[in-house]
Amino acid sequence: MTKRIQLSPGIPGAFKSLIAMSTEVERAAIEAGLDQKLLELVKTRASQLNGCAYCLDMHTTDAVKHGENPRRLFLLDAWRETDLFTEHERAALEVTEALTRLSQTQDLPDDVYERATNVFTEAQYKAVVWEVVVINSFNRLAVPGHAELPHRD
């Protein structure tokens, strides 16, 4: 893979602000009662759609550390075809896909919005949407920079 300029540290103040935003969104999500495993599924699914190897490596590793079953991660790309995901997770994944593919969807479809707001509180729904915004931002920095995977033993 072609070595490229790393964008994340490129504008330190902006990256620091993005990290702070991520931390605040995670805090709000947990305070709203969302499970960390659901948040990692959101981050992993968006990273799959965006082809971000760095974020996939990070968030699948984090998901497992939080107790996620690796089988669900292996099947995440085909989540609709399994009964392995809860109603809340399915709603979050639908929102994630629609917002990550915004150039194609041009909107969050009403049926997806309704399913999400039927299972999430307002605070939870906001946190899921913000989580999608944050991970897409990180993906958009890591992918064009060909962010290198960390070495793991």
Tab-separated table of N, CA and C in Angstrom, residues 21-128:
chain	number	residue	atom	x	y	z
A	21	MET	N	-14.702	15.434	21.079
A	21	MET	CA	-16.079	15.196	20.650
A	21	MET	C	-16.429	13.724	20.814
A	22	SER	N	-15.534	12.856	20.422
A	22	SER	CA	-15.755	11.422	20.565
A	22	SER	C	-15.963	11.040	22.027
A	23	THR	N	-15.144	11.570	22.893
A	23	THR	CA	-15.248	11.292	24.323
A	23	THR	C	-16.588	11.775	24.868
A	24	GLU	N	-17.010	12.963	24.461
A	24	GLU	CA	-18.286	13.521	24.918
A	24	GLU	C	-19.463	12.691	24.415
A	25	VAL	N	-19.416	12.252	23.172
A	25	VAL	CA	-20.497	11.432	22.610
A	25	VAL	C	-20.573	10.093	23.348
A	26	GLU	N	-19.431	9.474	23.609
A	26	GLU	CA	-19.414	8.208	24.353
A	26	GLU	C	-20.016	8.401	25.747
A	27	ARG	N	-19.634	9.486	26.415
A	27	ARG	CA	-20.163	9.767	27.750
A	27	ARG	C	-21.676	9.925	27.703
A	28	ALA	N	-22.164	10.709	26.735
A	28	ALA	CA	-23.606	10.930	26.613
A	28	ALA	C	-24.347	9.635	26.290
A	29	ALA	N	-23.738	8.803	25.456
A	29	ALA	CA	-24.360	7.525	25.093
A	29	ALA	C	-24.492	6.610	26.310
A	30	ILE	N	-23.439	6.521	27.078
A	30	ILE	CA	-23.469	5.674	28.279
A	30	ILE	C	-24.466	6.240	29.289
A	31	GLU	N	-24.459	7.555	29.479
A	31	GLU	CA	-25.415	8.185	30.404
A	31	GLU	C	-26.858	7.968	29.951
A	32	ALA	N	-27.074	7.864	28.637
A	32	ALA	CA	-28.422	7.630	28.103
A	32	ALA	C	-28.824	6.161	28.223
A	33	GLY	N	-27.889	5.322	28.653
A	33	GLY	CA	-28.215	3.914	28.872
A	33	GLY	C	-27.862	2.983	27.730
A	34	LEU	N	-27.072	3.466	26.778
A	34	LEU	CA	-26.647	2.605	25.683
A	34	LEU	C	-25.478	1.733	26.123
A	35	ASP	N	-25.482	0.512	25.667
A	35	ASP	CA	-24.434	-0.440	25.990
A	35	ASP	C	-23.204	-0.180	25.134
A	36	GLN	N	-22.033	-0.327	25.717
A	36	GLN	CA	-20.790	-0.108	24.976
A	36	GLN	C	-20.684	-1.051	23.784
A	37	LYS	N	-21.200	-2.258	23.908
A	37	LYS	CA	-21.139	-3.204	22.790
A	37	LYS	C	-21.953	-2.693	21.599
A	38	LEU	N	-23.104	-2.073	21.848
A	38	LEU	CA	-23.895	-1.490	20.769
A	38	LEU	C	-23.107	-0.379	20.087
A	39	LEU	N	-22.434	0.441	20.854
A	39	LEU	CA	-21.639	1.528	20.284
A	39	LEU	C	-20.504	0.977	19.422
A	40	GLU	N	-19.883	-0.094	19.864
A	40	GLU	CA	-18.809	-0.700	19.071
A	40	GLU	C	-19.362	-1.316	17.786
A	41	LEU	N	-20.580	-1.852	17.827
A	41	LEU	CA	-21.208	-2.366	16.601
A	41	LEU	C	-21.432	-1.236	15.603
A	42	VAL	N	-21.887	-0.095	16.091
A	42	VAL	CA	-22.092	1.077	15.221
A	42	VAL	C	-20.768	1.475	14.572
A	43	LYS	N	-19.731	1.584	15.382
A	43	LYS	CA	-18.426	1.998	14.862
A	43	LYS	C	-17.860	0.967	13.880
A	44	THR	N	-18.058	-0.285	14.183
A	44	THR	CA	-17.558	-1.338	13.305
A	44	THR	C	-18.322	-1.359	11.993
A	45	ARG	N	-19.643	-1.250	12.050
A	45	ARG	CA	-20.440	-1.301	10.813
A	45	ARG	C	-20.126	-0.119	9.905
A	46	ALA	N	-20.035	1.072	10.439
A	46	ALA	CA	-19.681	2.233	9.617
A	46	ALA	C	-18.299	2.045	9.007
A	47	SER	N	-17.374	1.520	9.789
A	47	SER	CA	-16.015	1.301	9.291
A	47	SER	C	-15.979	0.227	8.205
A	48	GLN	N	-16.847	-0.775	8.301
A	48	GLN	CA	-16.968	-1.759	7.223
A	48	GLN	C	-17.419	-1.072	5.938
A	49	LEU	N	-18.455	-0.268	6.047
A	49	LEU	CA	-19.006	0.411	4.871
A	49	LEU	C	-18.001	1.364	4.244
A	50	ASN	N	-17.180	1.988	5.082
A	50	ASN	CA	-16.192	2.946	4.592
A	50	ASN	C	-14.860	2.297	4.224
A	51	GLY	N	-14.714	1.026	4.476
A	51	GLY	CA	-13.467	0.338	4.154
A	51	GLY	C	-12.287	0.819	4.966
A	52	CYS	N	-12.521	1.108	6.230
A	52	CYS	CA	-11.456	1.637	7.089
A	52	CYS	C	-10.841	0.514	7.924
A	53	ALA	N	-9.738	-0.035	7.436
A	53	ALA	CA	-9.078	-1.148	8.115
A	53	ALA	C	-8.621	-0.762	9.524
A	54	TYR	N	-8.071	0.434	9.658
A	54	TYR	CA	-7.565	0.867	10.955
A	54	TYR	C	-8.692	0.864	12.001
A	55	CYS	N	-9.824	1.468	11.657
A	55	CYS	CA	-10.942	1.547	12.602
A	55	CYS	C	-11.596	0.187	12.814
A	56	LEU	N	-11.652	-0.644	11.774
A	56	LEU	CA	-12.166	-2.005	11.951
A	56	LEU	C	-11.318	-2.774	12.945
A	57	ASP	N	-10.020	-2.682	12.805
A	57	ASP	CA	-9.110	-3.361	13.720
A	57	ASP	C	-9.328	-2.858	15.147
A	58	MET	N	-9.408	-1.556	15.302
A	58	MET	CA	-9.569	-0.967	16.633
A	58	MET	C	-10.898	-1.360	17.267
A	59	HIS	N	-11.984	-1.200	16.531
A	59	HIS	CA	-13.302	-1.360	17.147
A	59	HIS	C	-13.742	-2.809	17.295
A	60	THR	N	-13.252	-3.708	16.454
A	60	THR	CA	-13.532	-5.121	16.701
A	60	THR	C	-12.745	-5.595	17.922
A	61	THR	N	-11.521	-5.117	18.061
A	61	THR	CA	-10.713	-5.450	19.238
A	61	THR	C	-11.375	-4.903	20.497
A	62	ASP	N	-11.824	-3.640	20.441
A	62	ASP	CA	-12.506	-3.038	21.591
A	62	ASP	C	-13.798	-3.774	21.916
A	63	ALA	N	-14.544	-4.168	20.886
A	63	ALA	CA	-15.814	-4.876	21.097
A	63	ALA	C	-15.584	-6.174	21.854
A	64	VAL	N	-14.581	-6.921	21.447
A	64	VAL	CA	-14.269	-8.183	22.122
A	64	VAL	C	-13.866	-7.916	23.575
A	65	LYS	N	-13.086	-6.853	23.807
A	65	LYS	CA	-12.695	-6.493	25.177
A	65	LYS	C	-13.913	-6.168	26.043
A	66	HIS	N	-14.971	-5.651	25.408
A	66	HIS	CA	-16.203	-5.312	26.140
A	66	HIS	C	-17.162	-6.494	26.224
A	67	GLY	N	-16.704	-7.668	25.793
A	67	GLY	CA	-17.511	-8.873	25.934
A	67	GLY	C	-18.306	-9.273	24.698
A	68	GLU	N	-18.061	-8.609	23.575
A	68	GLU	CA	-18.784	-8.965	22.353
A	68	GLU	C	-18.384	-10.358	21.887
A	69	ASN	N	-19.358	-11.093	21.385
A	69	ASN	CA	-19.128	-12.421	20.832
A	69	ASN	C	-18.522	-12.272	19.435
A	70	PRO	N	-17.332	-12.810	19.198
A	70	PRO	CA	-16.708	-12.676	17.877
A	70	PRO	C	-17.601	-13.156	16.732
A	71	ARG	N	-18.440	-14.146	16.985
A	71	ARG	CA	-19.339	-14.629	15.937
A	71	ARG	C	-20.214	-13.496	15.395
A	72	ARG	N	-20.715	-12.651	16.277
A	72	ARG	CA	-21.557	-11.530	15.833
A	72	ARG	C	-20.744	-10.546	14.996
A	73	LEU	N	-19.490	-10.354	15.336
A	73	LEU	CA	-18.630	-9.478	14.543
A	73	LEU	C	-18.372	-10.076	13.167
A	74	PHE	N	-18.169	-11.392	13.119
A	74	PHE	CA	-17.944	-12.064	11.836
A	74	PHE	C	-19.160	-11.923	10.927
A	75	LEU	N	-20.348	-11.866	11.527
A	75	LEU	CA	-21.595	-11.828	10.758
A	75	LEU	C	-22.199	-10.429	10.653
A	76	LEU	N	-21.502	-9.438	11.141
A	76	LEU	CA	-22.061	-8.083	11.177
A	76	LEU	C	-22.459	-7.570	9.801
A	77	ASP	N	-21.680	-7.879	8.798
A	77	ASP	CA	-22.001	-7.422	7.446
A	77	ASP	C	-23.319	-8.013	6.943
A	78	ALA	N	-23.758	-9.110	7.533
A	78	ALA	CA	-25.006	-9.776	7.138
A	78	ALA	C	-26.000	-9.790	8.300
A	79	TRP	N	-25.997	-8.755	9.111
A	79	TRP	CA	-26.816	-8.723	10.326
A	79	TRP	C	-28.295	-8.930	10.068
A	80	ARG	N	-28.784	-8.499	8.926
A	80	ARG	CA	-30.216	-8.647	8.623
A	80	ARG	C	-30.616	-10.118	8.443
A	81	GLU	N	-29.652	-10.954	8.114
A	81	GLU	CA	-29.938	-12.355	7.814
A	81	GLU	C	-29.822	-13.264	9.032
A	82	THR	N	-29.607	-12.692	10.200
A	82	THR	CA	-29.457	-13.496	11.412
A	82	THR	C	-30.422	-13.007	12.481
A	83	ASP	N	-30.560	-13.819	13.509
A	83	ASP	CA	-31.336	-13.395	14.677
A	83	ASP	C	-30.412	-13.115	15.857
A	84	LEU	N	-29.149	-12.799	15.550
A	84	LEU	CA	-28.137	-12.591	16.586
A	84	LEU	C	-28.146	-11.186	17.185
A	85	PHE	N	-28.911	-10.271	16.593
A	85	PHE	CA	-28.862	-8.878	17.029
A	85	PHE	C	-30.214	-8.457	17.599
A	86	THR	N	-30.156	-7.685	18.687
A	86	THR	CA	-31.368	-7.236	19.366
A	86	THR	C	-32.087	-6.173	18.542
A	87	GLU	N	-33.289	-5.868	18.958
A	87	GLU	CA	-34.078	-4.828	18.296
A	87	GLU	C	-33.358	-3.477	18.347
A	88	HIS	N	-32.744	-3.175	19.485
A	88	HIS	CA	-31.995	-1.925	19.624
A	88	HIS	C	-30.786	-1.908	18.684
A	89	GLU	N	-30.063	-3.017	18.643
A	89	GLU	CA	-28.900	-3.096	17.770
A	89	GLU	C	-29.304	-2.978	16.302
A	90	ARG	N	-30.392	-3.620	15.919
A	90	ARG	CA	-30.877	-3.548	14.540
A	90	ARG	C	-31.243	-2.109	14.165
A	91	ALA	N	-31.906	-1.423	15.071
A	91	ALA	CA	-32.265	-0.024	14.809
A	91	ALA	C	-31.006	0.827	14.663
A	92	ALA	N	-30.034	0.613	15.551
A	92	ALA	CA	-28.786	1.382	15.480
A	92	ALA	C	-28.032	1.081	14.191
A	93	LEU	N	-28.024	-0.176	13.775
A	93	LEU	CA	-27.328	-0.546	12.535
A	93	LEU	C	-28.019	0.041	11.313
A	94	GLU	N	-29.346	0.083	11.328
A	94	GLU	CA	-30.073	0.712	10.208
A	94	GLU	C	-29.746	2.197	10.101
A	95	VAL	N	-29.746	2.876	11.236
A	95	VAL	CA	-29.395	4.298	11.255
A	95	VAL	C	-27.960	4.481	10.770
A	96	THR	N	-27.062	3.648	11.259
A	96	THR	CA	-25.655	3.723	10.858
A	96	THR	C	-25.513	3.589	9.350
A	97	GLU	N	-26.159	2.601	8.776
A	97	GLU	CA	-26.036	2.376	7.335
A	97	GLU	C	-26.617	3.536	6.532
A	98	ALA	N	-27.784	4.021	6.925
A	98	ALA	CA	-28.407	5.123	6.178
A	98	ALA	C	-27.558	6.387	6.236
A	99	LEU	N	-27.025	6.710	7.411
A	99	LEU	CA	-26.251	7.942	7.546
A	99	LEU	C	-24.851	7.810	6.972
A	100	THR	N	-24.281	6.620	7.019
A	100	THR	CA	-22.959	6.408	6.427
A	100	THR	C	-23.045	6.457	4.908
A	101	ARG	N	-24.170	6.038	4.369
A	101	ARG	CA	-24.402	6.059	2.919
A	101	ARG	C	-25.221	7.280	2.503
A	102	LEU	N	-25.071	8.363	3.195
A	102	LEU	CA	-25.889	9.553	2.971
A	102	LEU	C	-25.829	10.053	1.532
A	103	SER	N	-24.694	9.893	0.875
A	103	SER	CA	-24.614	10.328	-0.523
A	103	SER	C	-25.558	9.519	-1.406
A	104	GLN	N	-25.892	8.305	-0.981
A	104	GLN	CA	-26.842	7.474	-1.722
A	104	GLN	C	-28.264	7.650	-1.207
A	105	THR	N	-28.428	7.665	0.112
A	105	THR	CA	-29.773	7.728	0.694
A	105	THR	C	-30.367	9.130	0.648
A	106	GLN	N	-29.502	10.147	0.701
A	106	GLN	CA	-29.910	11.556	0.698
A	106	GLN	C	-30.778	11.944	1.894
A	107	ASP	N	-30.992	11.007	2.817
A	107	ASP	CA	-31.844	11.285	3.966
A	107	ASP	C	-31.791	10.076	4.895
A	108	LEU	N	-32.324	10.235	6.062
A	108	LEU	CA	-32.594	9.109	6.931
A	108	LEU	C	-34.046	8.746	6.643
A	109	PRO	N	-34.309	7.612	6.000
A	109	PRO	CA	-35.677	7.265	5.625
A	109	PRO	C	-36.620	7.278	6.829
A	110	ASP	N	-37.845	7.704	6.585
A	110	ASP	CA	-38.833	7.802	7.663
A	110	ASP	C	-39.028	6.484	8.399
A	111	ASP	N	-39.059	5.371	7.677
A	111	ASP	CA	-39.273	4.081	8.345
A	111	ASP	C	-38.110	3.730	9.263
A	112	VAL	N	-36.899	4.067	8.868
A	112	VAL	CA	-35.720	3.820	9.711
A	112	VAL	C	-35.780	4.725	10.943
A	113	TYR	N	-36.117	5.980	10.728
A	113	TYR	CA	-36.262	6.932	11.841
A	113	TYR	C	-37.322	6.442	12.824
A	114	GLU	N	-38.458	6.010	12.311
A	114	GLU	CA	-39.547	5.563	13.181
A	114	GLU	C	-39.158	4.325	13.981
A	115	ARG	N	-38.500	3.367	13.341
A	115	ARG	CA	-38.061	2.177	14.087
A	115	ARG	C	-37.073	2.572	15.189
A	116	ALA	N	-36.163	3.457	14.857
A	116	ALA	CA	-35.160	3.878	15.840
A	116	ALA	C	-35.801	4.626	17.009
A	117	THR	N	-36.690	5.548	16.702
A	117	THR	CA	-37.291	6.337	17.784
A	117	THR	C	-38.356	5.561	18.552
A	118	ASN	N	-38.758	4.419	18.024
A	118	ASN	CA	-39.668	3.550	18.781
A	118	ASN	C	-38.934	2.700	19.814
A	119	VAL	N	-37.643	2.461	19.610
A	119	VAL	CA	-36.907	1.628	20.564
A	119	VAL	C	-35.930	2.429	21.429
A	120	PHE	N	-35.541	3.593	20.971
A	120	PHE	CA	-34.603	4.424	21.726
A	120	PHE	C	-35.324	5.610	22.342
A	121	THR	N	-34.816	6.038	23.498
A	121	THR	CA	-35.261	7.316	24.039
A	121	THR	C	-34.691	8.414	23.141
A	122	GLU	N	-35.139	9.622	23.338
A	122	GLU	CA	-34.603	10.732	22.549
A	122	GLU	C	-33.094	10.878	22.761
A	123	ALA	N	-32.659	10.780	24.009
A	123	ALA	CA	-31.225	10.901	24.311
A	123	ALA	C	-30.426	9.770	23.662
A	124	GLN	N	-30.962	8.556	23.674
A	124	GLN	CA	-30.274	7.430	23.045
A	124	GLN	C	-30.198	7.611	21.533
A	125	TYR	N	-31.297	8.031	20.926
A	125	TYR	CA	-31.309	8.257	19.478
A	125	TYR	C	-30.257	9.308	19.097
A	126	LYS	N	-30.237	10.409	19.826
A	126	LYS	CA	-29.244	11.451	19.553
A	126	LYS	C	-27.830	10.904	19.674
A	127	ALA	N	-27.590	10.105	20.695
A	127	ALA	CA	-26.255	9.549	20.903
A	127	ALA	C	-25.853	8.604	19.770
A	128	VAL	N	-26.789	7.793	19.280
A	128	VAL	CA	-26.485	6.896	18.162
A	128	VAL	C	-26.113	7.715	16.928
